[in-house]
């Protein structure tokens, strides 16, 4: 079975630095850096529109082939440290972590809740998410996009799901987070304080 083709992102070496990068952003160009264990850090620029599309597809755990103008072959990278504008949500800067496909890397994988908790539905329990990322170690190509957590097992107050309850392919992925860490739990809703009326006090 052929391996899935990685998304391609084109880039150019960047000479504009400091405050002048604002000019690049106005032109639809995103300032970025590429770095790695065996590679020298390099300032780059990539088309913002192309970058936004790819980051939506792969997140921070999917491999991307970064094609830098003037270089013979693309570099396999993970997208990391995407800085976004606090108001508009537009990307301001990104880092690309160049990886060796034969060496394991450590990454934080997002947790996504699925299903419906009977305790929330039937008993008005409060659903509390305690952890939204899990740290793992794996080869770059084996990093999962996300971990799905089915909350339909949360039936009674104080029920919880732990990291060790996740469905992890331990042959490929090493868990770095504490297996006993609670991911999500349900609690009894706090009763609202009711101020007694003068008649009830009397």
Tab-separated table of C-alpha atoms in Angstrom:
chain	number	residue	atom	x	y	z
A	1	UNK	CA	0.000	0.000	0.000
A	2	UNK	CA	1.444	3.367	-1.051
A	3	UNK	CA	1.972	5.954	1.638
A	4	UNK	CA	-0.273	9.001	1.565
A	5	UNK	CA	1.265	11.938	-0.265
A	6	UNK	CA	2.214	14.776	2.067
A	7	UNK	CA	0.849	18.292	1.512
A	8	UNK	CA	3.299	20.598	-0.260
A	9	UNK	CA	4.032	24.158	0.845
A	10	UNK	CA	6.245	26.490	-1.174
A	11	UNK	CA	8.592	28.918	0.589
A	12	UNK	CA	11.318	31.420	-0.171
A	13	UNK	CA	14.261	32.596	1.911
A	14	UNK	CA	13.370	35.804	3.758
A	15	UNK	CA	15.592	38.874	3.975
A	16	UNK	CA	12.995	41.155	5.591
A	17	UNK	CA	13.238	41.056	9.403
A	18	UNK	CA	12.113	43.041	12.445
A	19	UNK	CA	9.241	45.488	12.151
A	20	UNK	CA	9.401	45.479	8.358
A	21	UNK	CA	7.698	42.060	8.292
A	22	UNK	CA	4.378	43.938	8.616
A	23	UNK	CA	4.825	44.887	4.967
A	24	UNK	CA	5.032	41.212	4.041
A	25	UNK	CA	1.801	40.403	5.882
A	26	UNK	CA	-0.010	43.175	3.999
A	27	UNK	CA	1.124	41.500	0.759
A	28	UNK	CA	-0.344	38.140	1.841
A	29	UNK	CA	3.018	36.715	2.850
A	30	UNK	CA	3.627	35.005	6.197
A	31	UNK	CA	7.035	35.311	7.868
A	32	UNK	CA	8.348	31.986	9.161
A	33	UNK	CA	11.452	30.114	10.334
A	34	UNK	CA	12.613	26.561	9.764
A	35	UNK	CA	14.813	24.828	12.330
A	36	UNK	CA	15.868	21.321	13.244
A	37	UNK	CA	18.293	19.201	15.191
A	38	UNK	CA	20.672	18.839	12.253
A	39	UNK	CA	19.839	21.995	10.324
A	40	UNK	CA	20.676	25.655	10.753
A	41	UNK	CA	17.743	27.971	11.483
A	42	UNK	CA	16.587	29.794	8.367
A	43	UNK	CA	14.231	32.759	7.904
A	44	UNK	CA	11.498	32.052	5.353
A	45	UNK	CA	8.346	33.504	3.884
A	46	UNK	CA	5.332	31.531	2.661
A	47	UNK	CA	2.040	32.498	0.994
A	48	UNK	CA	-0.426	33.116	3.840
A	49	UNK	CA	-3.397	31.690	1.929
A	50	UNK	CA	-1.557	28.453	1.127
A	51	UNK	CA	-0.290	28.162	4.715
A	52	UNK	CA	-3.753	28.705	6.241
A	53	UNK	CA	-5.215	25.962	4.058
A	54	UNK	CA	-2.476	23.455	4.988
A	55	UNK	CA	-2.467	24.188	8.732
A	56	UNK	CA	-6.239	23.633	8.763
A	57	UNK	CA	-5.638	20.261	7.114
A	58	UNK	CA	-2.681	18.917	9.124
A	59	UNK	CA	-2.559	20.935	12.361
A	60	UNK	CA	0.689	20.661	14.336
A	61	UNK	CA	1.063	16.888	14.039
A	62	UNK	CA	0.857	16.290	10.291
A	63	UNK	CA	3.937	16.204	8.079
A	64	UNK	CA	4.341	18.779	5.318
A	65	UNK	CA	6.858	18.861	2.468
A	66	UNK	CA	8.376	22.352	2.573
A	67	UNK	CA	9.775	23.273	-0.847
A	68	UNK	CA	12.242	26.148	-0.469
A	69	UNK	CA	13.072	28.015	-3.671
A	70	UNK	CA	16.600	27.178	-4.795
A	71	UNK	CA	16.772	23.843	-2.944
A	72	UNK	CA	16.746	20.505	-4.793
A	73	UNK	CA	14.331	18.596	-2.599
A	74	UNK	CA	11.592	19.454	-0.102
A	75	UNK	CA	12.175	19.280	3.649
A	76	UNK	CA	9.812	17.182	5.811
A	77	UNK	CA	8.536	19.515	8.546
A	78	UNK	CA	5.976	19.817	11.324
A	79	UNK	CA	4.210	23.149	11.757
A	80	UNK	CA	4.813	24.527	15.262
A	81	UNK	CA	4.314	27.749	17.228
A	82	UNK	CA	1.779	29.449	14.989
A	83	UNK	CA	1.312	32.979	16.324
A	84	UNK	CA	-2.134	34.402	15.601
A	85	UNK	CA	-3.619	37.871	15.958
A	86	UNK	CA	-5.654	37.986	19.210
A	87	UNK	CA	-8.558	39.792	17.551
A	88	UNK	CA	-8.685	38.718	13.903
A	89	UNK	CA	-7.255	35.199	14.369
A	90	UNK	CA	-5.011	35.750	11.330
A	91	UNK	CA	-1.648	33.964	11.320
A	92	UNK	CA	1.273	36.305	12.097
A	93	UNK	CA	4.269	33.939	12.172
A	94	UNK	CA	5.018	30.235	12.101
A	95	UNK	CA	7.888	27.886	12.840
A	96	UNK	CA	8.628	24.753	10.837
A	97	UNK	CA	10.368	21.940	12.702
A	98	UNK	CA	12.431	19.963	10.198
A	99	UNK	CA	12.420	16.297	11.201
A	100	UNK	CA	14.352	13.158	10.391
A	101	UNK	CA	11.723	10.626	9.312
A	102	UNK	CA	13.743	7.840	10.963
A	103	UNK	CA	13.998	9.573	14.363
A	104	UNK	CA	11.216	9.791	16.930
A	105	UNK	CA	9.894	13.190	17.973
A	106	UNK	CA	7.864	14.366	20.949
A	107	UNK	CA	4.601	16.181	20.241
A	108	UNK	CA	1.411	17.297	21.960
A	109	UNK	CA	-1.663	15.694	20.394
A	110	UNK	CA	-5.030	17.439	20.831
A	111	UNK	CA	-7.908	15.643	22.560
A	112	UNK	CA	-11.355	15.795	20.940
A	113	UNK	CA	-14.488	14.817	22.840
A	114	UNK	CA	-17.113	12.748	21.013
A	115	UNK	CA	-20.465	11.256	21.968
A	116	UNK	CA	-22.799	12.363	24.739
A	117	UNK	CA	-22.541	11.825	28.488
A	118	UNK	CA	-25.689	10.299	30.070
A	119	UNK	CA	-24.796	12.094	33.329
A	120	UNK	CA	-24.880	15.446	31.526
A	121	UNK	CA	-27.996	14.615	29.520
A	122	UNK	CA	-30.110	12.998	32.241
A	123	UNK	CA	-28.754	14.427	35.498
A	124	UNK	CA	-27.604	17.909	34.408
A	125	UNK	CA	-24.044	17.047	35.443
A	126	UNK	CA	-21.263	19.514	34.650
A	127	UNK	CA	-18.698	18.253	32.128
A	128	UNK	CA	-15.161	19.365	32.990
A	129	UNK	CA	-12.272	19.016	30.532
A	130	UNK	CA	-9.049	18.787	32.551
A	131	UNK	CA	-6.537	18.078	29.782
A	132	UNK	CA	-6.820	19.058	26.124
A	133	UNK	CA	-3.468	17.733	24.873
A	134	UNK	CA	-1.517	14.500	25.380
A	135	UNK	CA	2.271	14.317	25.052
A	136	UNK	CA	3.539	11.378	23.014
A	137	UNK	CA	6.682	10.205	21.254
A	138	UNK	CA	6.624	8.601	17.812
A	139	UNK	CA	8.149	8.672	14.366
A	140	UNK	CA	6.938	11.812	12.555
A	141	UNK	CA	4.816	9.779	10.126
A	142	UNK	CA	3.115	7.926	13.004
A	143	UNK	CA	1.939	10.984	14.942
A	144	UNK	CA	-1.873	10.922	15.196
A	145	UNK	CA	-3.821	14.028	14.214
A	146	UNK	CA	-5.885	13.831	17.426
A	147	UNK	CA	-7.142	11.485	20.129
A	148	UNK	CA	-10.903	11.014	20.213
A	149	UNK	CA	-12.437	10.521	23.655
A	150	UNK	CA	-15.946	9.035	23.766
A	151	UNK	CA	-17.699	10.564	26.778
A	152	UNK	CA	-20.741	8.232	26.593
A	153	UNK	CA	-19.145	6.196	29.417
A	154	UNK	CA	-19.642	9.088	31.862
A	155	UNK	CA	-22.922	7.942	33.433
A	156	UNK	CA	-22.700	8.964	37.105
A	157	UNK	CA	-21.441	11.976	39.034
A	158	UNK	CA	-17.624	11.941	39.438
A	159	UNK	CA	-17.122	9.444	36.597
A	160	UNK	CA	-13.943	10.261	34.671
A	161	UNK	CA	-11.808	9.153	31.732
A	162	UNK	CA	-8.052	8.794	32.224
A	163	UNK	CA	-5.150	9.070	29.798
A	164	UNK	CA	-4.660	5.282	30.050
A	165	UNK	CA	-8.223	4.786	28.726
A	166	UNK	CA	-7.241	6.219	25.337
A	167	UNK	CA	-7.002	3.911	22.346
A	168	UNK	CA	-3.277	4.252	21.589
A	169	UNK	CA	-1.272	2.115	19.186
A	170	UNK	CA	1.514	1.355	21.677
A	171	UNK	CA	3.535	-0.445	19.004
A	172	UNK	CA	4.119	2.915	17.294
A	173	UNK	CA	3.368	5.534	19.948
A	174	UNK	CA	4.956	6.004	23.371
A	175	UNK	CA	2.870	7.864	25.914
A	176	UNK	CA	4.795	10.615	27.735
A	177	UNK	CA	1.892	11.986	29.803
A	178	UNK	CA	1.012	10.311	33.124
A	179	UNK	CA	-1.416	7.420	32.352
A	180	UNK	CA	-3.371	8.182	35.547
A	181	UNK	CA	-4.080	11.806	34.560
A	182	UNK	CA	-7.791	12.603	34.276
A	183	UNK	CA	-8.803	13.890	30.852
A	184	UNK	CA	-12.441	14.674	31.494
A	185	UNK	CA	-14.935	14.178	34.319
A	186	UNK	CA	-18.518	14.945	35.287
A	187	UNK	CA	-19.496	16.636	38.539
A	188	UNK	CA	-22.732	17.228	40.343
A	189	UNK	CA	-24.030	20.740	39.614
A	190	UNK	CA	-23.650	23.184	42.489
A	191	UNK	CA	-26.943	24.081	44.083
A	192	UNK	CA	-27.787	27.725	43.775
A	193	UNK	CA	-27.889	29.542	47.074
A	194	UNK	CA	-31.420	30.667	47.789
A	195	UNK	CA	-31.852	33.649	50.080
A	196	UNK	CA	-34.732	32.913	52.462
A	197	UNK	CA	-37.677	35.291	52.471
A	198	UNK	CA	-38.553	37.189	55.700
A	199	UNK	CA	-41.569	34.856	56.173
A	200	UNK	CA	-39.289	31.766	56.086
A	201	UNK	CA	-36.914	33.305	58.630
A	202	UNK	CA	-39.721	34.227	61.030
